[in-house]
């Protein structure tokens, strides 16, 4: 009955308030659109009924696997699933792509869940751990005598668990660092990448070139939170800012690191780009093609209109695939001047895998989870073909991955003890979304009193926790 | 019991009553089930959620601007289409064609068209007109969205075209004999005769306007980062495209606050109902029905 009520409420919500999603033109709501592009692959399974398939007489089993992958990445992922099937021939996998966290949440609560889910990020791990959406892995870990702390960096364990409940594991991650144009550095007489925000500002000033009309021709660095992946700068690892205090209350107002970071950003824009720097940067970004240019060869760094940029390890693959001629190098992103010990760290976070609490084949799913998350060979292969950072100590040391000088810094960033994702809470990404919106308003000069604004933001986040 | 009744009860009545119940609960859609909290969600909405008010303001702006504009442009374009003697079908098809483009595709296309250095920017520059940054500028993002909406008013135009063609020609002939000007014919014949259609369009426009979602979601996600991933700005730029249903969607389906989202949905229903009732009440003064005069 409760399940029926849940489904009914969801239908009601959509019908009542989101019906423009199915308006007269026949468009679907965003969640439906995301589900419209499912891909599927199936490993070659053994004939059902072949009871002696496994070495210990295991019954043939088919695992239902959901993931958010689609397109080319989905096909590549299936290669690794084939490897798993070769190792465990009695287990077949039906892999369906294009699934979101909302899909898995609904499926678990209506008893139609798959056996395993690969989620695109850690945002909802707290909700899935605390709400029994995913199975607590403690029993499996104990049974197989696995000490995760010796296999996976602590930061990755933090973003896959909540309140001590390790209900998911990391499989591949993003790591954020600095991309810089070596030719422009050489021309400007800069020998090393910046290590502090002051150095970043000084270098950006040297690298920035204006057109005769005062508009920006080449931007040294763009610190706007909406500029490509620059939002990562405002997530904590480069400023040492803490999201929540010891009582679990939002620390945006009480931790002075945040106000200092925002004041530095404002001063950076004025110093490098002039008093109307914000408008100039917006115009520059729009001329690059806006946010959508991030996913094409029009990306400002690839077209050499941006000298330094904050980006994930996957930009390497884009630069290569787009055929860009940019002569570049990568390094950890600079940190605030008064916390040099943070240098080398960065924002990290990536795929999380979990076994739904009502999975029909949890034991077989655990074997697959172990293979994807803990097997060095599988991790290295996934990292090699998908161009993301692997998530175990052993795979981070892989000579093949470390041989690429553009990729190596990101392996080191992921392994750095100060690297982190934001703290997880049951409100998912709402705190980060509210923070980003605040930074957006601050940049535009719509926050007259910074401290009061941060206090209002903190109150808003705390209030949201009441609803969770 | 007819199949229609079954569908109506199962797909409309039951979900509505269920969401009404959930609006008085704290509920995340999980197995723990709802917890009764009385009016907490409604109090929270008014007292502790500034984005409820911000999103409502944005939505009212959109309704107040886009509904009258769509009526004026719908009547205007329909009037123009009554004039050609040759190629009528071609013109009507051309005017209606944008309606066939999905809202998502239209939004993405306008994002490109309105970029600095894009085609519209060049045209404005050619005429020495201001070249706003549109979806990167909080002052211009909503007008940009209005433009997307007005580009696809073909269905409204078709309704007005039918209404205009339905106005008896003998009324215009009589007016011509009396020496009425074009303005007088519009004011005293055309507008009263099509006023029921204007009324209908206004009601439907308000209902859909308060549920405005798709175009703003696409634009906001593109400018502020994909919704649902950490750090995506809500209603970018600067919250100017955060409409009521987007905040409701974020609360219900991203933050899993289904109880609160249900309360927001019912508040939206109440607001739309109130606006519709006001419009119906006012229709006595300005809607003319043939044979029945003003009702």
XYZ file of C-alpha atoms in Angstrom:
763
model
C 0.000 0.000 0.000
C 2.793 2.369 0.938
C 4.507 1.654 -2.367
C 1.272 2.365 -4.197
C 0.966 5.645 -2.324
C 4.534 6.532 -3.249
C 4.022 5.891 -6.924
C 0.722 7.730 -6.775
C 2.328 10.733 -5.110
C 5.080 10.899 -7.697
C 2.504 10.752 -10.471
C 0.496 13.390 -8.664
C 3.456 15.699 -8.255
C 4.358 15.448 -11.882
C 0.760 15.847 -12.999
C 0.082 18.768 -10.700
C 3.224 20.794 -10.930
C 5.436 19.575 -13.704
C 2.906 18.994 -16.387
C 4.673 21.469 -18.620
C 7.087 18.581 -18.912
C 4.389 16.855 -20.918
C 2.890 19.943 -22.454
C 1.064 20.451 -25.657
C 4.241 20.049 -27.629
C 4.664 16.620 -26.114
C 8.017 17.087 -24.390
C 8.934 14.945 -21.434
C 10.192 15.998 -18.045
C 13.999 16.051 -17.615
C 14.054 12.842 -15.613
C 12.092 11.113 -18.320
C 14.423 12.500 -20.948
C 17.398 11.079 -19.127
C 15.722 7.699 -19.173
C 14.933 7.927 -22.833
C 18.391 6.989 -23.955
C 18.941 3.602 -22.379
C 21.656 1.459 -23.763
C 21.962 -2.212 -23.056
C 24.596 -4.884 -23.280
C 24.495 -8.439 -22.141
C 27.445 -10.641 -21.440
C 27.252 -14.037 -23.052
C 25.647 -16.155 -20.399
C 25.701 -19.850 -19.925
C 22.620 -21.842 -20.692
C 20.283 -21.651 -17.776
C 19.977 -24.961 -16.093
C 23.669 -25.729 -16.410
C 24.023 -26.183 -12.686
C 27.625 -27.295 -12.788
C 28.791 -24.124 -14.494
C 30.814 -22.789 -11.583
C 33.867 -24.543 -10.168
C 31.997 -25.131 -6.919
C 28.705 -25.986 -8.555
C 27.391 -22.417 -8.607
C 24.070 -21.961 -10.339
C 24.027 -19.803 -13.481
C 22.968 -16.318 -12.452
C 22.099 -13.191 -14.357
C 22.792 -9.848 -12.689
C 20.778 -6.786 -13.599
C 23.197 -3.860 -13.657
C 22.110 -0.248 -14.048
C 24.461 2.604 -14.765
C 24.337 6.213 -15.880
C 26.649 5.468 -18.802
C 25.540 6.001 -22.375
C 27.011 6.209 -25.857
C 30.660 5.333 -26.398
C 31.472 5.136 -22.698
C 28.717 2.588 -22.218
C 30.205 0.337 -24.887
C 33.655 0.649 -23.354
C 32.305 -0.277 -19.941
C 30.813 -3.418 -21.408
C 34.327 -4.577 -22.352
C 35.233 -4.741 -18.671
C 32.001 -6.564 -17.890
C 32.996 -9.169 -20.464
C 36.284 -9.613 -18.596
C 34.325 -10.176 -15.392
C 32.188 -12.753 -17.123
C 35.318 -14.534 -18.367
C 36.520 -14.731 -14.769
C 33.125 -15.771 -13.364
C 31.514 -17.652 -16.273
C 28.415 -18.650 -14.337
C 27.450 -15.007 -13.871
C 25.887 -13.135 -16.768
C 25.220 -9.404 -16.734
C 22.402 -7.435 -18.255
C 23.691 -3.875 -18.271
C 21.244 -1.014 -18.812
C 22.585 2.501 -19.205
C 21.070 5.962 -18.941
C 19.858 5.499 -15.353
C 19.867 8.262 -12.754
C 19.898 8.301 -8.967
C 16.203 9.102 -9.083
C 15.600 5.957 -11.133
C 17.359 3.719 -8.625
C 15.620 5.373 -5.679
C 12.211 4.794 -7.225
C 13.113 1.249 -8.241
C 14.256 0.285 -4.756
C 11.130 1.703 -3.184
C 8.875 -0.133 -5.619
C 10.742 -3.446 -5.391
C 11.865 -3.329 -9.004
C 15.502 -2.640 -8.250
C 18.382 -4.131 -10.220
C 21.163 -6.066 -8.500
C 23.679 -3.252 -8.750
C 23.788 0.441 -9.599
C 26.646 2.571 -10.889
C 25.794 6.132 -9.921
C 27.456 9.181 -11.512
C 28.495 10.784 -8.242
C 28.450 10.764 -4.458
C 25.698 13.380 -4.027
C 23.056 10.939 -2.858
C 25.225 8.434 -0.995
C 24.127 9.811 2.381
C 20.485 9.399 1.422
C 21.081 5.907 0.044
C 23.080 4.761 3.078
C 20.796 6.211 5.745
C 17.563 5.265 4.005
C 18.543 1.623 3.414
C 18.444 2.125 -0.344
C 21.814 0.393 -0.602
C 22.969 -2.608 1.410
C 25.526 -1.981 4.148
C 28.631 -3.776 2.869
C 30.002 -4.540 6.357
C 28.914 -8.175 6.263
C 30.518 -8.802 2.889
C 33.718 -7.006 3.856
C 33.972 -8.992 7.070
C 33.176 -12.267 5.339
C 35.926 -11.697 2.743
C 38.309 -10.258 5.337
C 38.726 -6.996 3.422
C 40.214 -3.924 5.076
C 39.214 -1.103 2.750
C 41.579 1.391 4.391
C 44.518 -0.530 2.945
C 43.050 -0.554 -0.559
C 41.237 2.760 -1.122
C 42.284 6.305 -0.100
C 40.410 7.642 2.889
C 38.823 10.544 0.986
C 37.195 8.105 -1.450
C 35.895 5.988 1.415
C 34.386 9.129 2.928
C 32.387 9.973 -0.175
C 31.056 6.429 -0.441
C 29.897 6.062 3.163
C 27.725 7.926 5.643
C 27.889 7.852 9.430
C 30.093 4.775 9.332
C 27.820 2.862 6.972
C 29.921 1.838 3.963
C 27.043 1.230 1.592
C 28.892 1.905 -1.653
C 32.373 1.818 -3.153
C 34.204 4.120 -5.542
C 34.919 2.954 -9.083
C 36.877 5.575 -11.019
C 36.925 9.200 -9.986
C 37.491 12.677 -11.266
C 40.307 14.769 -9.856
C 40.625 18.496 -10.481
C 43.828 20.358 -11.197
C 45.423 23.127 -13.227
C 45.872 23.026 -16.978
C 48.304 25.609 -18.288
C 49.531 26.616 -21.724
C 53.297 26.027 -21.856
C 53.897 28.253 -24.879
C 52.135 31.192 -23.238
C 54.044 30.595 -20.015
C 57.336 30.634 -21.887
C 56.404 33.786 -23.787
C 55.478 35.520 -20.509
C 58.681 34.340 -18.839
C 56.898 32.109 -16.337
C 58.908 29.026 -15.499
C 56.723 27.079 -13.070
C 53.010 26.643 -12.542
C 51.597 28.778 -9.695
C 51.336 27.162 -6.288
C 49.401 29.846 -4.412
C 46.446 32.035 -5.323
C 48.722 35.101 -5.254
C 51.009 33.470 -7.783
C 47.981 32.512 -9.845
C 46.875 36.142 -9.882
C 50.332 37.455 -10.814
C 50.667 34.899 -13.615
C 47.145 35.550 -14.874
C 47.941 39.250 -15.114
C 51.035 38.528 -17.208
C 49.164 36.140 -19.470
C 46.035 38.221 -20.074
C 45.869 40.079 -23.388
C 43.275 42.726 -24.244
C 41.947 43.784 -27.620
C 42.311 47.452 -28.652
C 38.697 48.077 -27.592
C 39.454 46.826 -24.081
C 37.713 43.489 -24.419
C 39.550 40.304 -23.470
C 41.534 38.560 -26.192
C 43.281 35.983 -24.015
C 42.230 35.378 -20.419
C 44.996 34.387 -18.028
C 42.550 32.646 -15.724
C 38.785 33.002 -15.278
C 37.677 32.622 -11.636
C 33.904 32.803 -12.266
C 32.189 29.822 -10.674
C 30.092 29.218 -13.800
C 33.118 29.186 -16.123
C 33.546 25.559 -17.195
C 34.785 23.633 -14.131
C 35.901 26.646 -12.086
C 33.175 25.887 -9.564
C 35.623 23.356 -8.122
C 37.682 26.267 -6.748
C 34.807 27.101 -4.428
C 34.302 23.590 -3.065
C 36.914 23.655 -0.310
C 40.142 21.770 -1.036
C 42.023 24.846 -2.321
C 40.966 27.191 0.477
C 40.650 24.802 3.394
C 37.066 25.955 3.865
C 34.846 23.653 5.903
C 31.233 23.053 4.965
C 29.854 22.082 8.355
C 30.939 22.709 11.932
C 31.212 20.098 14.665
C 27.464 20.393 15.360
C 26.561 19.704 11.756
C 25.585 23.325 11.113
C 26.580 25.088 7.922
C 29.956 26.808 8.367
C 29.829 29.224 5.439
C 29.455 32.168 7.812
C 31.498 30.878 10.749
C 34.552 29.706 8.785
C 36.377 32.859 7.601
C 38.041 30.896 4.762
C 34.946 31.311 2.592
C 34.652 35.077 2.958
C 38.399 35.404 2.347
C 38.169 33.310 -0.810
C 35.307 35.391 -2.201
C 37.068 38.643 -1.393
C 40.212 37.356 -3.111
C 38.108 36.441 -6.166
C 36.605 39.926 -6.378
C 40.014 41.540 -5.996
C 41.445 39.173 -8.644
C 38.818 40.187 -11.199
C 39.357 43.908 -10.610
C 43.135 43.611 -10.591
C 43.476 41.451 -13.705
C 40.551 42.585 -15.819
C 39.749 46.067 -14.536
C 36.803 47.624 -12.640
C 34.312 46.245 -15.174
C 36.104 42.901 -15.220
C 33.008 40.881 -14.411
C 31.159 42.187 -17.451
C 34.239 41.713 -19.642
C 34.587 38.115 -18.504
C 30.913 37.400 -19.138
C 31.196 38.849 -22.631
C 34.394 36.870 -23.231
C 32.702 33.642 -22.069
C 29.672 34.304 -24.238
C 31.905 34.860 -27.282
C 33.642 31.561 -26.619
C 30.217 29.963 -27.054
C 29.100 29.994 -23.430
C 28.854 26.927 -21.223
C 28.187 24.599 -24.141
C 31.634 25.277 -25.607
C 33.037 23.194 -22.765
C 32.023 20.032 -24.573
C 33.403 20.898 -27.983
C 36.628 21.934 -29.662
C 35.548 25.551 -29.020
C 36.675 25.185 -25.379
C 38.691 28.300 -24.542
C 41.751 26.406 -23.325
C 41.802 24.204 -26.412
C 41.519 27.245 -28.704
C 44.300 28.967 -26.711
C 42.099 31.857 -25.610
C 42.459 30.847 -21.970
C 45.968 30.375 -20.585
C 45.143 28.544 -17.356
C 42.037 26.649 -16.382
C 40.777 24.467 -13.570
C 39.541 21.187 -14.942
C 39.185 17.464 -14.392
C 41.508 14.749 -15.612
C 39.094 14.020 -18.433
C 40.003 17.265 -20.203
C 43.117 15.406 -21.390
C 40.906 13.058 -23.398
C 38.875 15.960 -24.800
C 42.013 17.803 -25.895
C 43.216 14.684 -27.649
C 39.845 13.800 -29.205
C 39.209 17.389 -30.347
C 42.560 17.462 -32.131
C 43.668 20.602 -30.294
C 47.286 21.671 -30.871
C 47.598 23.351 -27.481
C 51.003 22.711 -25.907
C 50.090 22.232 -22.275
C 50.973 20.718 -18.950
C 49.028 19.887 -15.821
C 49.678 20.421 -12.117
C 47.792 20.638 -8.832
C 45.694 23.784 -8.554
C 47.119 26.646 -6.448
C 45.948 27.030 -2.869
C 45.392 29.975 -0.525
C 48.612 31.683 0.524
C 48.272 30.982 4.241
C 47.771 27.226 3.816
C 50.617 26.108 1.536
C 50.439 22.640 3.034
C 47.252 22.093 1.010
C 49.152 22.252 -2.284
C 48.812 18.975 -4.118
C 45.230 18.412 -3.044
C 42.145 18.877 -5.141
C 38.468 18.236 -5.475
C 37.811 14.553 -6.148
C 34.691 12.439 -6.546
C 33.264 10.065 -9.090
C 31.269 6.939 -9.758
C 29.848 5.082 -6.799
C 28.545 1.533 -6.928
C 25.962 0.072 -4.590
C 23.856 -3.033 -4.146
C 20.183 -2.143 -3.654
C 18.773 -3.456 -0.400
C 16.214 -5.547 -2.267
C 18.528 -6.875 -4.997
C 17.588 -10.359 -6.053
C 21.184 -11.555 -6.532
C 23.208 -9.628 -3.951
C 25.976 -12.216 -3.604
C 26.698 -12.273 -7.327
C 26.465 -8.483 -7.365
C 29.056 -8.332 -4.572
C 31.450 -10.337 -6.753
C 30.973 -7.812 -9.543
C 31.357 -4.906 -7.142
C 34.577 -6.345 -5.762
C 35.864 -6.844 -9.282
C 35.136 -3.308 -10.427
C 36.140 -1.491 -7.238
C 38.985 -3.550 -5.805
C 40.610 -5.515 -8.634
C 43.715 -3.648 -9.792
C 43.591 -5.017 -13.327
C 39.942 -4.029 -13.775
C 40.535 -0.569 -12.300
C 43.500 0.067 -14.570
C 41.614 -1.105 -17.632
C 38.610 1.081 -16.791
C 40.902 4.040 -16.183
C 42.754 3.463 -19.428
C 39.681 3.206 -21.617
C 37.503 5.807 -19.882
C 40.324 8.259 -19.044
C 39.288 8.703 -15.416
C 41.342 8.252 -12.274
C 41.361 4.747 -10.737
C 40.440 4.528 -7.079
C 42.738 2.014 -5.388
C 46.269 2.530 -4.075
C 47.632 -0.212 -6.325
C 45.998 1.014 -9.522
C 47.204 4.567 -8.822
C 50.754 3.225 -9.039
C 50.236 1.581 -12.437
C 53.267 2.331 -14.626
C 51.189 2.666 -17.779
C 48.894 5.311 -16.296
C 51.830 7.132 -14.698
C 53.723 7.245 -17.971
C 51.441 10.000 -19.296
C 52.821 13.290 -17.897
C 49.467 15.017 -18.442
C 47.584 12.359 -16.480
C 50.086 11.659 -13.710
C 49.366 14.836 -11.658
C 45.744 13.778 -11.355
C 46.737 10.366 -9.991
C 48.784 12.182 -7.347
C 45.957 14.603 -6.569
C 43.583 11.702 -5.986
C 46.069 10.081 -3.618
C 46.718 13.306 -1.676
C 45.534 13.141 1.934
C 43.938 16.604 1.739
C 41.901 15.893 -1.383
C 38.193 15.586 -0.744
C 34.644 15.723 -1.983
C 32.265 17.938 -0.046
C 30.774 16.393 3.118
C 27.759 14.214 2.400
C 24.343 14.997 3.846
C 20.856 13.649 3.137
C 19.975 16.828 1.210
C 22.286 15.696 -1.584
C 23.604 18.472 -3.783
C 21.219 21.113 -2.423
C 23.878 22.692 -0.193
C 26.330 22.911 -3.101
C 23.634 24.288 -5.392
C 22.690 27.003 -2.892
C 26.370 27.853 -2.407
C 26.937 28.090 -6.171
C 23.916 30.344 -6.542
C 25.288 32.551 -3.782
C 28.704 32.798 -5.447
C 26.951 33.614 -8.722
C 25.164 36.544 -7.045
C 28.326 37.671 -5.263
C 30.235 37.801 -8.544
C 27.493 39.919 -10.105
C 27.641 42.387 -7.211
C 24.252 41.411 -5.836
C 25.490 40.716 -2.289
C 25.946 44.089 -0.555
C 26.992 42.630 2.812
C 29.148 39.532 2.371
C 29.070 38.333 5.974
C 25.309 38.800 6.239
C 24.876 37.049 2.915
C 26.944 34.098 4.088
C 24.907 33.965 7.295
C 21.656 33.913 5.304
C 23.091 31.155 3.122
C 24.103 29.107 6.169
C 20.606 29.518 7.640
C 19.076 28.439 4.357
C 21.195 25.271 4.234
C 20.416 24.477 7.877
C 16.724 24.972 7.168
C 16.923 22.582 4.252
C 18.321 19.945 6.622
C 15.049 20.145 8.552
C 13.200 18.835 5.522
C 15.521 15.867 4.958
C -17.587 1.462 -14.635
C -16.198 2.846 -17.862
C -12.445 2.705 -18.553
C -12.353 6.499 -18.528
C -13.613 6.624 -14.951
C -11.056 4.014 -13.888
C -8.251 6.011 -15.493
C -9.528 9.245 -13.991
C -9.746 7.813 -10.499
C -6.432 5.940 -10.592
C -4.307 8.432 -12.492
C -5.784 11.737 -11.307
C -7.964 11.593 -8.214
C -5.909 9.117 -6.208
C -2.521 10.751 -6.909
C -3.968 14.160 -6.074
C -5.384 12.977 -2.777
C -2.158 11.120 -2.001
C -0.054 14.222 -2.668
C -2.457 16.254 -0.525
C -1.825 13.800 2.302
C 1.930 13.891 1.743
C 1.903 17.677 1.879
C 1.222 17.329 5.603
C 4.071 14.870 6.115
C 7.827 14.709 6.141
C 8.518 12.177 3.443
C 11.515 11.368 1.273
C 9.855 8.672 -0.822
C 11.839 5.989 1.001
C 10.819 2.858 2.777
C 10.563 4.607 6.128
C 7.289 6.099 4.943
C 5.749 9.481 5.695
C 5.673 11.119 9.121
C 2.751 13.408 9.906
C 3.982 16.986 10.552
C 0.741 18.907 10.177
C 1.235 22.342 8.647
C 5.026 22.310 8.998
C 5.696 22.229 5.246
C 3.345 25.153 4.627
C 4.843 27.188 7.468
C 8.331 26.363 6.224
C 7.378 27.531 2.763
C 6.321 30.967 3.963
C 8.818 31.520 6.770
C 12.030 29.625 6.014
C 12.347 29.196 2.285
C 13.442 32.393 0.534
C 13.643 30.529 -2.770
C 9.920 29.812 -2.575
C 9.306 33.561 -2.777
C 12.064 34.159 -5.311
C 10.754 31.447 -7.610
C 7.184 32.700 -7.192
C 8.242 36.238 -8.121
C 10.024 34.982 -11.243
C 6.981 32.947 -12.209
C 4.543 35.817 -11.717
C 6.829 38.010 -13.863
C 6.771 35.391 -16.589
C 2.979 35.030 -16.469
C 2.401 38.783 -16.346
C 4.635 39.416 -19.347
C 4.330 36.371 -21.548
C 0.553 35.798 -21.380
C -0.490 39.307 -22.564
C 2.310 39.331 -25.142
C 1.307 35.950 -26.535
C -2.292 37.159 -26.856
C -1.308 40.403 -28.565
C 1.116 38.687 -30.924
C -1.275 35.778 -31.466
C -4.095 38.122 -32.480
C -1.700 40.244 -34.525
C -0.169 37.382 -36.472
C -3.579 35.778 -36.989
C -4.926 39.094 -38.302
C -2.018 39.363 -40.744
C -2.722 35.836 -41.941
C -6.332 36.657 -42.796
C -5.111 39.136 -45.415
C -3.113 37.302 -48.118
C -5.177 36.175 -51.080
C -2.457 33.934 -52.475
C -0.262 31.447 -50.657
C -2.403 31.441 -47.498
C -1.542 27.832 -46.671
C 2.144 28.538 -47.092
C 2.095 31.546 -44.764
C 0.021 29.751 -42.153
C 2.365 26.774 -42.254
C 5.380 29.055 -41.912
C 3.872 30.785 -38.875
C 2.850 27.501 -37.271
C 6.074 25.604 -37.979
C 8.028 26.756 -34.861
C 5.338 25.152 -32.697
C 6.466 21.790 -34.023
C 9.998 22.253 -32.657
C 10.420 20.629 -29.225
C 10.974 23.125 -26.431
C 14.347 21.607 -25.545
C 15.635 21.944 -29.109
C 14.297 25.499 -29.355
C 15.999 26.448 -26.090
C 19.347 25.044 -27.186
C 19.032 26.826 -30.533
C 18.264 30.148 -28.833
C 21.215 29.683 -26.485
C 23.396 29.619 -29.592
C 21.550 32.409 -31.393
C 21.754 34.761 -28.425
C 25.429 34.232 -27.562
C 27.708 37.243 -27.818
C 29.064 37.177 -31.352
C 26.058 35.124 -32.433
C 23.623 35.987 -35.251
C 21.228 38.107 -33.180
C 24.150 39.948 -31.587
C 25.409 40.825 -35.074
C 21.997 42.056 -36.209
C 21.613 44.260 -33.116
C 25.135 45.573 -33.614
C 24.412 46.378 -37.263
C 21.555 48.640 -36.180
C 23.662 50.111 -33.335
C 21.268 48.678 -30.781
C 22.323 47.461 -27.312
C 23.797 43.943 -27.400
C 22.822 42.326 -24.110
C 24.397 39.109 -22.852
C 20.941 37.541 -22.632
C 21.204 34.315 -20.654
C 24.378 35.446 -18.880
C 22.685 38.622 -17.644
C 19.999 38.421 -14.966
C 18.289 41.496 -16.457
C 17.866 39.831 -19.841
C 17.489 36.128 -19.124
C 13.712 36.235 -18.616
C 13.105 38.408 -21.702
C 15.221 35.845 -23.588
C 12.940 33.079 -22.362
C 9.893 35.114 -23.368
C 11.348 35.330 -26.866
C 11.633 31.539 -27.044
C 8.017 31.244 -25.943
C 6.736 33.830 -28.417
C 8.622 32.168 -31.234
C 6.361 29.157 -30.764
C 2.926 30.795 -30.449
C 1.636 29.005 -33.547
C -1.079 27.119 -31.679
C -2.397 30.355 -30.116
C -2.262 31.997 -33.518
C -4.308 29.176 -35.080
C -7.048 29.575 -32.465
C -7.229 33.327 -33.043
C -7.179 32.815 -36.804
C -10.244 30.574 -36.525
C -11.931 33.152 -34.293
C -11.169 36.025 -36.675
C -12.482 34.095 -39.662
C -15.633 33.397 -37.670
C -16.504 37.074 -37.209
C -19.563 37.725 -39.461
C -18.541 39.857 -42.433
C -21.869 41.696 -42.457
C -20.833 43.471 -39.275
C -17.827 44.977 -41.056
C -19.993 45.831 -44.087
C -22.442 47.665 -41.844
C -19.569 49.481 -40.144
C -18.156 50.492 -43.528
C -21.502 51.947 -44.508
C -21.528 53.914 -41.231
C -18.022 55.200 -42.034
C -16.230 53.456 -39.166
C -12.435 53.676 -39.067
C -10.172 50.633 -38.910
C -9.561 51.268 -35.201
C -13.307 51.523 -34.513
C -13.930 48.243 -36.348
C -11.206 46.574 -34.302
C -12.420 48.090 -31.039
C -16.182 47.600 -31.488
C -16.435 44.523 -33.720
C -13.324 42.356 -33.837
C -12.244 42.423 -30.210
C -15.730 41.855 -28.718
C -16.409 39.048 -31.182
C -13.168 37.220 -30.381
C -13.228 38.066 -26.652
C -14.345 34.533 -25.642
C -11.243 33.187 -27.369
C -9.051 35.808 -25.704
C -10.577 34.770 -22.381
C -9.931 31.094 -23.092
C -6.324 31.815 -24.137
C -5.736 33.911 -21.031
C -7.010 31.168 -18.719
C -4.965 28.469 -20.428
C -1.954 30.806 -20.590
C -2.073 31.472 -16.859
C -2.434 27.785 -16.037
C 0.517 26.829 -18.238
C 2.471 29.951 -17.321
C 2.551 29.027 -13.648
C 3.837 25.588 -14.651
C 6.597 27.038 -16.848
C 9.492 24.588 -16.764
C 11.197 23.111 -19.808
C 12.859 26.097 -21.477
C 14.010 27.549 -18.155
C 15.355 24.183 -17.025
C 17.387 23.770 -20.200
C 18.732 27.323 -20.129
C 19.427 27.315 -16.377
C 21.165 23.936 -16.565
C 23.297 25.074 -19.466
C 24.353 28.334 -17.834
C 24.654 27.133 -14.252
C 25.762 23.557 -14.791
C 23.641 20.444 -15.033
C 20.986 20.381 -12.360
C 21.404 17.617 -9.892
C 25.158 17.567 -9.881
C 27.081 19.210 -7.086
C 27.543 22.901 -7.594
C 24.996 23.591 -10.277
C 23.692 27.125 -9.828
C 19.947 27.260 -9.207
C 18.180 29.300 -11.858
C 21.350 30.814 -13.278
C 22.158 33.587 -13.842
C 21.697 34.839 -10.284
C 18.482 32.947 -9.702
C 16.694 34.826 -12.480
C 15.493 31.617 -14.179
C 14.496 29.829 -10.995
C 10.791 29.336 -11.619
C 8.332 27.773 -9.215
C 8.214 24.345 -10.823
C 11.992 24.194 -11.109
C 12.384 24.750 -7.381
C 9.567 22.252 -6.788
C 11.299 19.722 -9.036
C 14.623 20.295 -7.285
C 13.011 19.783 -3.889
C 10.969 16.745 -4.878
C 13.266 14.871 -7.191
C 16.799 16.061 -6.420
C 16.619 16.646 -2.643
C 13.927 13.970 -2.158
C 11.762 16.307 -0.047
C 8.570 14.810 -1.410
C 6.401 16.028 1.445
C 7.538 19.605 0.967
C 7.314 19.340 -2.815
C 3.733 18.088 -2.443
C 2.924 21.123 -0.305
C 4.473 23.361 -2.965
C 2.390 21.621 -5.628
C -0.809 22.274 -3.684
C 0.157 25.869 -3.079
C 0.681 26.221 -6.815
C -2.735 24.707 -7.395
C -4.283 27.230 -4.987
C -2.507 30.155 -6.677
C -3.559 29.065 -10.165
C -7.120 28.456 -8.977
C -7.289 31.921 -7.413
C -5.970 33.592 -10.569
C -8.409 31.658 -12.726
C -11.362 32.574 -10.489
C -10.393 36.249 -10.609
C -10.217 36.046 -14.381
C -13.583 34.296 -14.609
C -15.133 36.874 -12.303
C -13.740 39.736 -14.389
C -14.940 38.150 -17.622
C -18.462 39.491 -16.928
C -17.161 42.908 -17.851
C -15.236 42.221 -21.024
C -16.196 38.897 -22.621
C -18.972 39.087 -25.218
C -20.922 36.023 -26.231
C -22.917 36.114 -29.462
C -26.602 35.930 -28.684
C -25.986 36.342 -24.992
C -24.234 39.664 -24.799
C -21.875 40.055 -21.825
C -22.242 37.425 -19.141
